[in-house]
Coordinates of C-alpha atoms and ligand atoms in Angstrom, one line a residue:
M286 CA -25.1 6.2 -10.2
D287 CA -28.7 5.9 -11.3
I288 CA -31.3 3.5 -9.8
H289 CA -34.6 2.2 -11.1
E290 CA -38.0 3.8 -10.5
Y291 CA -39.2 1.0 -8.2
Q292 CA -36.0 1.4 -6.1
A293 CA -36.4 5.1 -5.8
K294 CA -40.0 4.7 -4.8
E295 CA -39.1 2.2 -2.1
L296 CA -36.5 4.7 -0.7
L297 CA -38.9 7.6 -0.9
A298 CA -41.7 5.7 0.7
R299 CA -39.4 5.0 3.7
Y300 CA -39.1 8.7 4.2
G301 CA -42.8 9.2 4.0
V302 CA -43.4 10.1 0.4
P303 CA -46.7 8.5 -0.7
V304 CA -46.3 6.1 -3.7
P305 CA -48.7 3.7 -5.4
R306 CA -48.5 0.1 -4.3
G307 CA -46.6 -2.2 -6.6
G308 CA -44.6 -5.3 -7.1
L309 CA -41.5 -6.2 -9.1
S310 CA -41.4 -9.0 -11.6
Y311 CA -38.7 -10.8 -13.6
S312 CA -41.1 -12.7 -15.9
P313 CA -44.6 -12.2 -17.5
E314 CA -46.0 -14.9 -15.2
Q315 CA -44.6 -13.1 -12.2
A316 CA -46.1 -9.8 -13.5
S317 CA -49.6 -11.3 -13.6
Y318 CA -49.1 -12.8 -10.2
R319 CA -48.2 -9.4 -8.9
A320 CA -51.4 -7.9 -10.3
T321 CA -53.5 -10.6 -8.6
E322 CA -51.6 -10.0 -5.4
L323 CA -52.2 -6.2 -5.5
G324 CA -55.9 -6.7 -6.2
G325 CA -58.1 -4.2 -7.9
T326 CA -59.1 -4.0 -11.6
R327 CA -56.6 -1.7 -13.3
W328 CA -52.8 -2.0 -13.2
V329 CA -49.9 -0.2 -14.8
V330 CA -47.0 -2.2 -16.2
K331 CA -43.8 -0.3 -16.3
A332 CA -40.5 -1.3 -17.9
Q333 CA -37.6 -0.7 -15.4
V334 CA -34.8 0.9 -17.4
H335 CA -32.5 3.8 -16.5
S336 CA -34.2 6.3 -18.7
G337 CA -37.2 8.6 -18.7
G338 CA -39.6 8.9 -21.6
R339 CA -40.7 5.3 -21.3
G340 CA -44.3 6.2 -21.7
E341 CA -44.0 7.4 -25.3
A342 CA -41.6 4.5 -26.1
G343 CA -44.1 1.9 -25.1
G344 CA -42.6 1.1 -21.7
V345 CA -45.7 2.1 -19.6
K346 CA -49.0 0.3 -20.2
V347 CA -52.3 0.5 -18.4
C348 CA -54.0 -3.0 -18.2
H349 CA -57.4 -4.2 -17.2
S350 CA -56.9 -7.9 -16.5
D351 CA -54.0 -10.1 -15.2
R352 CA -53.8 -11.6 -18.7
E353 CA -53.3 -8.2 -20.2
V354 CA -50.6 -7.5 -17.6
A355 CA -48.8 -10.7 -18.6
E356 CA -49.1 -9.7 -22.3
A357 CA -47.8 -6.2 -21.7
A358 CA -44.9 -7.5 -19.6
N359 CA -44.2 -10.1 -22.3
G360 CA -43.9 -7.4 -24.9
M361 CA -41.3 -5.6 -22.7
F362 CA -39.0 -8.3 -21.3
G363 CA -35.8 -8.7 -23.3
R364 CA -36.6 -5.8 -25.5
R365 CA -34.3 -2.9 -26.0
L366 CA -36.4 0.1 -25.1
V367 CA -35.3 3.1 -27.2
T368 CA -36.3 6.3 -25.6
R369 CA -35.8 10.0 -26.5
Q370 CA -33.1 10.1 -23.7
V371 CA -31.3 6.9 -24.7
P372 CA -31.1 6.5 -28.5
R373 CA -29.1 3.3 -28.1
G374 CA -31.8 1.9 -26.0
K375 CA -31.7 0.0 -22.7
C376 CA -32.7 -3.6 -22.1
V377 CA -35.7 -4.5 -20.0
Y378 CA -35.0 -7.2 -17.5
R379 CA -37.4 -6.0 -14.7
V380 CA -40.9 -4.9 -14.9
Y381 CA -42.8 -3.1 -12.2
V382 CA -46.6 -3.7 -11.8
E383 CA -48.5 -1.0 -9.9
E384 CA -52.1 -0.4 -9.0
A385 CA -53.4 2.1 -11.6
M386 CA -54.3 5.6 -10.4
E387 CA -57.1 7.8 -11.4
I388 CA -55.2 11.0 -12.2
K389 CA -56.7 14.5 -11.8
R390 CA -53.5 16.6 -12.2
E391 CA -49.9 15.9 -13.2
L392 CA -47.3 18.1 -11.5
Y393 CA -43.6 18.2 -11.4
F394 CA -41.2 18.1 -8.5
G395 CA -37.4 17.9 -8.5
I396 CA -34.3 18.5 -6.4
V397 CA -30.9 19.2 -7.9
L398 CA -27.5 20.3 -6.7
D399 CA -26.5 23.7 -7.8
R400 CA -22.7 23.3 -7.8
S401 CA -21.9 26.9 -8.7
A402 CA -24.1 28.3 -5.9
E403 CA -23.1 25.5 -3.5
Q404 CA -26.7 25.1 -2.7
I405 CA -29.6 22.8 -3.4
T406 CA -32.4 23.9 -5.7
V407 CA -35.9 22.6 -5.3
V408 CA -38.1 22.9 -8.4
A409 CA -41.8 22.5 -8.9
S410 CA -44.3 23.1 -11.7
A411 CA -47.9 22.7 -12.4
E412 CA -46.9 21.2 -15.8
G413 CA -46.1 17.6 -15.0
G414 CA -45.3 14.7 -17.3
M415 CA -43.2 16.8 -19.6
E416 CA -39.4 16.7 -19.5
I417 CA -37.9 19.4 -17.4
E418 CA -35.4 20.5 -20.0
E419 CA -38.2 21.0 -22.5
L420 CA -40.3 22.9 -19.9
A421 CA -37.4 25.1 -19.0
A422 CA -36.9 26.0 -22.7
E423 CA -40.6 26.4 -23.7
N424 CA -42.3 27.7 -20.7
P425 CA -39.7 28.8 -18.1
Q426 CA -42.2 31.0 -16.1
A427 CA -44.0 27.7 -15.3
L428 CA -41.1 26.6 -13.2
F429 CA -40.8 27.6 -9.6
R430 CA -37.6 27.3 -7.7
V431 CA -36.4 27.7 -4.1
T432 CA -32.8 27.7 -3.1
V433 CA -32.0 25.7 0.0
E434 CA -28.9 26.4 2.1
P435 CA -27.8 22.8 3.0
A436 CA -26.8 23.8 6.5
V437 CA -30.2 25.2 7.3
G438 CA -32.4 22.7 5.4
F439 CA -35.6 22.9 3.4
L440 CA -37.9 25.0 5.6
E441 CA -41.6 24.6 6.0
F442 CA -42.4 28.0 4.6
Q443 CA -40.4 27.3 1.5
A444 CA -42.2 24.0 0.9
R445 CA -45.5 25.8 1.3
E446 CA -44.5 28.5 -1.0
L447 CA -43.8 25.9 -3.7
A448 CA -47.1 24.1 -3.1
F449 CA -49.0 27.4 -3.5
A450 CA -47.1 28.3 -6.6
I451 CA -48.1 25.2 -8.4
G452 CA -51.8 25.9 -7.7
L453 CA -52.6 23.2 -5.1
A454 CA -55.8 23.7 -3.2
P455 CA -55.5 25.1 0.4
S456 CA -56.6 21.7 1.7
Q457 CA -53.6 20.1 0.0
I458 CA -50.9 22.5 1.0
A459 CA -50.0 20.7 4.3
K460 CA -49.8 17.3 2.5
A461 CA -47.7 18.7 -0.3
S462 CA -45.3 20.4 2.0
Q463 CA -44.9 17.2 4.0
L464 CA -44.2 15.3 0.8
F465 CA -41.7 17.8 -0.5
R466 CA -39.8 17.9 2.8
A467 CA -39.8 14.1 3.0
A468 CA -38.3 13.9 -0.5
Y469 CA -35.7 16.5 0.5
R470 CA -34.7 14.5 3.6
A471 CA -34.3 11.4 1.4
F472 CA -32.2 13.4 -1.0
R473 CA -29.9 14.7 1.7
D474 CA -29.7 11.6 3.9
L475 CA -28.8 9.4 1.0
D476 CA -26.3 11.7 -0.8
A477 CA -28.4 12.0 -3.9
A478 CA -27.3 14.3 -6.7
L479 CA -30.8 14.4 -8.4
L480 CA -34.3 13.5 -7.4
E481 CA -37.3 13.8 -9.8
I482 CA -40.9 13.1 -9.2
N483 CA -42.5 13.5 -12.7
P484 CA -45.4 13.3 -12.6
L485 CA -46.3 14.1 -9.0
V486 CA -50.1 13.5 -9.2
V487 CA -53.3 14.6 -7.6
T488 CA -55.6 11.6 -7.7
A489 CA -59.4 11.5 -8.0
D490 CA -59.5 11.1 -4.2
E491 CA -57.4 14.3 -3.9
D492 CA -54.4 12.4 -2.7
L493 CA -50.9 13.5 -3.6
L494 CA -48.7 10.7 -4.9
A495 CA -45.3 10.1 -6.6
L496 CA -46.4 8.4 -9.8
D497 CA -42.9 8.2 -11.2
A498 CA -39.5 8.6 -9.4
K499 CA -36.0 9.0 -10.4
M500 CA -32.9 9.3 -8.2
S501 CA -29.2 9.6 -9.0
F502 CA -26.4 9.3 -6.4
D503 CA -23.0 10.9 -6.0
D504 CA -20.6 8.1 -6.9
N505 CA -18.0 9.6 -4.5
A506 CA -20.4 9.1 -1.6
L507 CA -21.3 5.5 -2.3
Y508 CA -18.6 4.1 0.0
R509 CA -20.6 5.4 2.9
R510 CA -24.0 4.3 1.5
P511 CA -23.6 0.6 1.1
A512 CA -27.4 0.1 0.9
I513 CA -27.6 2.4 -2.0
A514 CA -24.5 1.0 -3.7
E515 CA -26.2 -2.4 -3.7
L516 CA -29.0 -1.0 -5.9
R517 CA -26.6 -0.7 -8.8
D518 CA -27.8 -2.5 -11.9
R519 CA -25.0 -3.2 -14.3
S520 CA -27.3 -4.2 -17.1
Q521 CA -28.2 -0.5 -17.4
E522 CA -24.7 0.8 -17.6
D523 CA -22.3 1.3 -20.5
P524 CA -20.3 -2.0 -20.2
R525 CA -17.1 -0.1 -21.0
E526 CA -17.7 2.3 -18.0
S527 CA -18.6 -0.5 -15.5
H528 CA -15.5 -2.5 -16.5
A529 CA -13.3 0.5 -15.6
A530 CA -15.3 1.4 -12.5
D531 CA -14.8 -2.1 -11.1
R532 CA -11.1 -1.5 -11.3
G533 CA -11.2 1.9 -9.6
L534 CA -10.7 3.8 -12.9
A535 CA -12.7 6.8 -14.1
Y536 CA -13.8 6.1 -17.7
V537 CA -16.0 8.0 -20.0
G538 CA -17.2 6.3 -23.2
L539 CA -17.5 8.4 -26.3
D540 CA -18.3 7.6 -30.0
G541 CA -15.0 8.1 -31.9
D542 CA -12.0 5.9 -32.5
I543 CA -9.1 7.4 -30.5
G544 CA -8.7 5.8 -27.1
C545 CA -7.2 8.2 -24.5
V546 CA -5.3 7.4 -21.3
I547 CA -4.9 10.6 -19.3
N548 CA -4.3 11.9 -15.8
G549 CA -6.8 14.4 -14.4
A550 CA -10.1 15.6 -15.7
G551 CA -8.8 19.0 -16.8
L552 CA -6.1 17.5 -19.0
A553 CA -8.7 15.0 -20.3
M554 CA -10.9 17.9 -21.4
A555 CA -7.9 19.7 -23.0
T556 CA -6.9 16.5 -24.8
L557 CA -10.4 15.9 -26.2
D558 CA -10.5 19.5 -27.4
M559 CA -7.2 19.1 -29.1
I560 CA -8.2 15.9 -30.8
K561 CA -11.4 17.5 -32.1
L562 CA -9.5 20.6 -33.2
A563 CA -7.1 18.5 -35.2
G564 CA -10.1 16.8 -36.8
G565 CA -10.3 13.5 -34.8
E566 CA -12.9 11.9 -32.6
P567 CA -12.1 10.4 -29.2
A568 CA -13.5 6.9 -28.4
N569 CA -13.2 7.4 -24.7
F570 CA -11.0 8.7 -22.0
L571 CA -9.6 7.1 -19.0
D572 CA -8.3 9.1 -16.1
I573 CA -5.6 7.2 -14.3
G574 CA -5.7 9.8 -11.4
G575 CA -2.7 10.8 -9.3
G576 CA 0.2 8.6 -8.2
A577 CA -0.8 5.8 -10.6
S578 CA 1.3 2.6 -10.2
P579 CA 2.5 0.7 -13.3
E580 CA -0.2 -1.9 -12.5
R581 CA -2.9 0.8 -12.6
V582 CA -1.6 2.2 -15.9
F583 CA -1.6 -1.3 -17.4
K584 CA -5.2 -1.8 -16.3
A585 CA -6.2 1.6 -17.8
F586 CA -4.6 0.6 -21.0
R587 CA -6.4 -2.7 -21.1
A588 CA -9.7 -1.0 -20.3
V589 CA -9.3 1.4 -23.2
L590 CA -8.4 -1.4 -25.6
Q591 CA -11.6 -3.3 -24.7
D592 CA -13.6 -0.9 -26.8
S593 CA -13.5 -2.4 -30.3
N594 CA -14.0 1.1 -31.8
V595 CA -10.6 2.1 -30.7
K596 CA -8.1 2.3 -33.6
V597 CA -5.3 4.1 -31.9
V598 CA -4.3 4.9 -28.3
L599 CA -3.2 8.3 -27.1
V600 CA -1.4 8.5 -23.8
N601 CA -1.1 12.0 -22.4
I602 CA 0.4 12.3 -19.0
F603 CA 1.4 15.6 -17.3
A604 CA 3.0 14.1 -14.2
G605 CA 3.0 16.0 -10.9
I606 CA 2.2 13.4 -8.3
N607 CA 2.4 10.8 -11.1
R608 CA 5.7 9.4 -12.3
C609 CA 6.5 9.2 -16.0
D610 CA 8.7 6.1 -15.4
W611 CA 5.8 4.3 -13.7
V612 CA 3.5 5.2 -16.6
A613 CA 6.1 4.0 -19.1
E614 CA 6.5 0.7 -17.2
G615 CA 2.7 0.2 -17.3
I616 CA 2.6 0.8 -21.1
V617 CA 5.5 -1.6 -21.7
D618 CA 3.8 -4.1 -19.5
A619 CA 0.6 -3.8 -21.5
F620 CA 2.5 -4.6 -24.7
R621 CA 4.0 -7.6 -23.1
K622 CA 0.9 -9.0 -21.5
I623 CA -1.7 -8.2 -24.1
D624 CA -1.2 -8.3 -27.8
V625 CA -1.3 -4.6 -28.6
T626 CA -1.6 -4.4 -32.4
L627 CA -2.8 -0.8 -32.5
P628 CA -0.6 2.2 -32.9
V629 CA 0.2 4.0 -29.6
V630 CA 1.2 7.6 -29.3
V631 CA 2.7 8.7 -26.0
R632 CA 3.3 12.2 -24.7
L633 CA 4.9 12.4 -21.3
A634 CA 5.8 15.5 -19.3
G635 CA 6.8 16.2 -15.7
T636 CA 8.1 14.1 -12.9
H637 CA 10.8 11.5 -14.0
V638 CA 10.1 12.3 -17.7
E639 CA 13.6 11.4 -18.9
E640 CA 13.5 8.0 -17.2
G641 CA 10.0 7.4 -18.7
K642 CA 11.2 8.2 -22.2
R643 CA 14.2 6.0 -21.7
I644 CA 12.1 3.0 -20.7
L645 CA 9.9 3.5 -23.8
A646 CA 12.9 3.9 -26.1
E647 CA 14.8 0.9 -24.7
S648 CA 11.7 -1.3 -24.9
G649 CA 12.1 -1.5 -28.6
L650 CA 8.3 -1.4 -29.0
P651 CA 6.6 0.5 -31.8
I652 CA 5.5 3.4 -29.6
V653 CA 5.4 6.9 -31.1
T654 CA 6.7 9.4 -28.5
V655 CA 6.0 13.1 -28.9
D656 CA 6.6 16.2 -26.7
T657 CA 3.5 18.3 -27.1
L658 CA -0.2 17.7 -26.9
A659 CA -0.8 19.2 -30.3
E660 CA 1.7 16.8 -31.8
A661 CA 0.1 13.9 -29.9
A662 CA -3.3 14.7 -31.3
E663 CA -2.0 15.0 -34.9
R664 CA 0.0 11.8 -34.8
A665 CA -2.9 9.9 -33.3
I666 CA -5.2 11.1 -36.0
E667 CA -2.6 10.2 -38.7
A668 CA -2.1 6.7 -37.2
G669 CA -5.9 6.2 -37.0
T670 CA -6.3 7.1 -40.6
E671 CA -3.6 4.5 -41.6
V672 CA -5.3 1.8 -39.5
R673 CA -8.6 2.5 -41.2
A674 CA -7.0 2.6 -44.7
A675 CA -5.3 -0.7 -43.9
A676 CA -8.5 -2.3 -42.7
G677 CA -10.3 -1.0 -45.8
A678 CA -7.6 -2.4 -48.1
G679 CA -7.8 -5.7 -46.2
G680 CA -11.4 -6.0 -47.1
Ligands
GDP881 P1 -41.8 8.0 -18.1 O1 -42.5 8.2 -19.4 O2 -40.6 7.2 -18.2 O3 -41.5 9.3 -17.4 O4 -42.8 7.2 -17.2 P2 -43.9 7.7 -16.1 O5 -43.9 6.8 -15.0 O6 -43.8 9.1 -15.8 O7 -45.3 7.4 -16.9 C1 -45.6 8.1 -18.1 C2 -47.0 8.5 -18.1 O8 -47.9 7.4 -18.0 C3 -47.4 9.4 -16.9 O9 -47.2 10.8 -17.1 C4 -48.9 9.1 -16.8 O10 -49.6 10.0 -17.7 C5 -49.1 7.7 -17.3 N1 -49.3 6.8 -16.2 C6 -48.4 6.2 -15.4 N2 -48.9 5.6 -14.4 C7 -50.3 5.8 -14.5 C8 -51.4 5.4 -13.7 O11 -51.4 4.7 -12.7 N3 -52.6 5.8 -14.2 C9 -52.8 6.5 -15.3 N4 -54.0 6.9 -15.7 N5 -51.7 6.9 -16.0 C10 -50.5 6.6 -15.6
MN882 MN1 -41.9 10.3 -15.8

């Protein structure tokens, strides 16, 4: 789960990371009021969307009066901010107003999980402001990394090493090392999966400050971090994914037209590969998980159908803990309770498969049942083509 910049800054500040003073607003009037409240003569108005690259997209504006602040905010509210990271754009409903800083240097600081090494990597660079992926590709020697063993923690000497590596003055090393370790504590304590301060700046007064902040959290840890879970902003999520998440389903939205109901992430990947190999494009996939009840399968089916791009539904279940008869019951239930007009291709294998197939056959519903994944992919693509042709013929 991602959170907004202002939320990340609030969390980081609680751990002792210095951030600029600022105030959140939900309207241009409130934005200008925030500026007056903060005082000073220069402010930065920042669109709060779950994306980086806002600066170049017009989502970060430096202003010199409260009227300018209101105008800048007015230009952002309700707009869909299209950034390099999010080509579909994200809507701006919140704007953050901060005291503007006099910037001397822009640096980069980040913390990520290295899953394969089962460790945490802390990254820093003297080249701030740029996207990390770009920097890694263009100038990898400008990135400095230290690996942190989570059981030991991020040690003082490692933090100092990074601070020196990015060329901070000797007088700034202690401050930087404190900031780095405070950020690390926030990352660990709050079950973050990613933390990025880009840019981390040196101000004209030689202060070190997080000018931008991004944090993402491990969804699987949110149950024990209710205060973090509350920061969720649905307006920034793919509505298809939040609908499913609310029902305890793991859903991934894609751009094609074959909706997929599958059990397990591995089988999902294999199914997507098979669809692509056969020349089709998946619209999404929904993982029903293990031991799914008919009710759960029904909900999964409904969630997949909510995507109007879906032209055909492919159900691929390899039942171990799951039961094919329950899956079949869920599918039949979906046909009864919602008006399913799209073709449905079902491949069932494993536990209670005969019973599952019998339920589907006896339902008398127009369900195409197949035995292999390859066949499922082919039939789904055929059916999708027919639906498109029919829609085209119908006008
Ligand atoms: P992003 O584009 O979404 O990553 O948004 P950032 O918060 O990183 O802002 C983009 C850029 O705007 C920064 O790299 C700075 O160059 C500039 N910027 C942001 N806040 C200030 C500020 O207070 N003063 C000045 N001078 N520039 C700022
Ligand atoms: Mn940034």
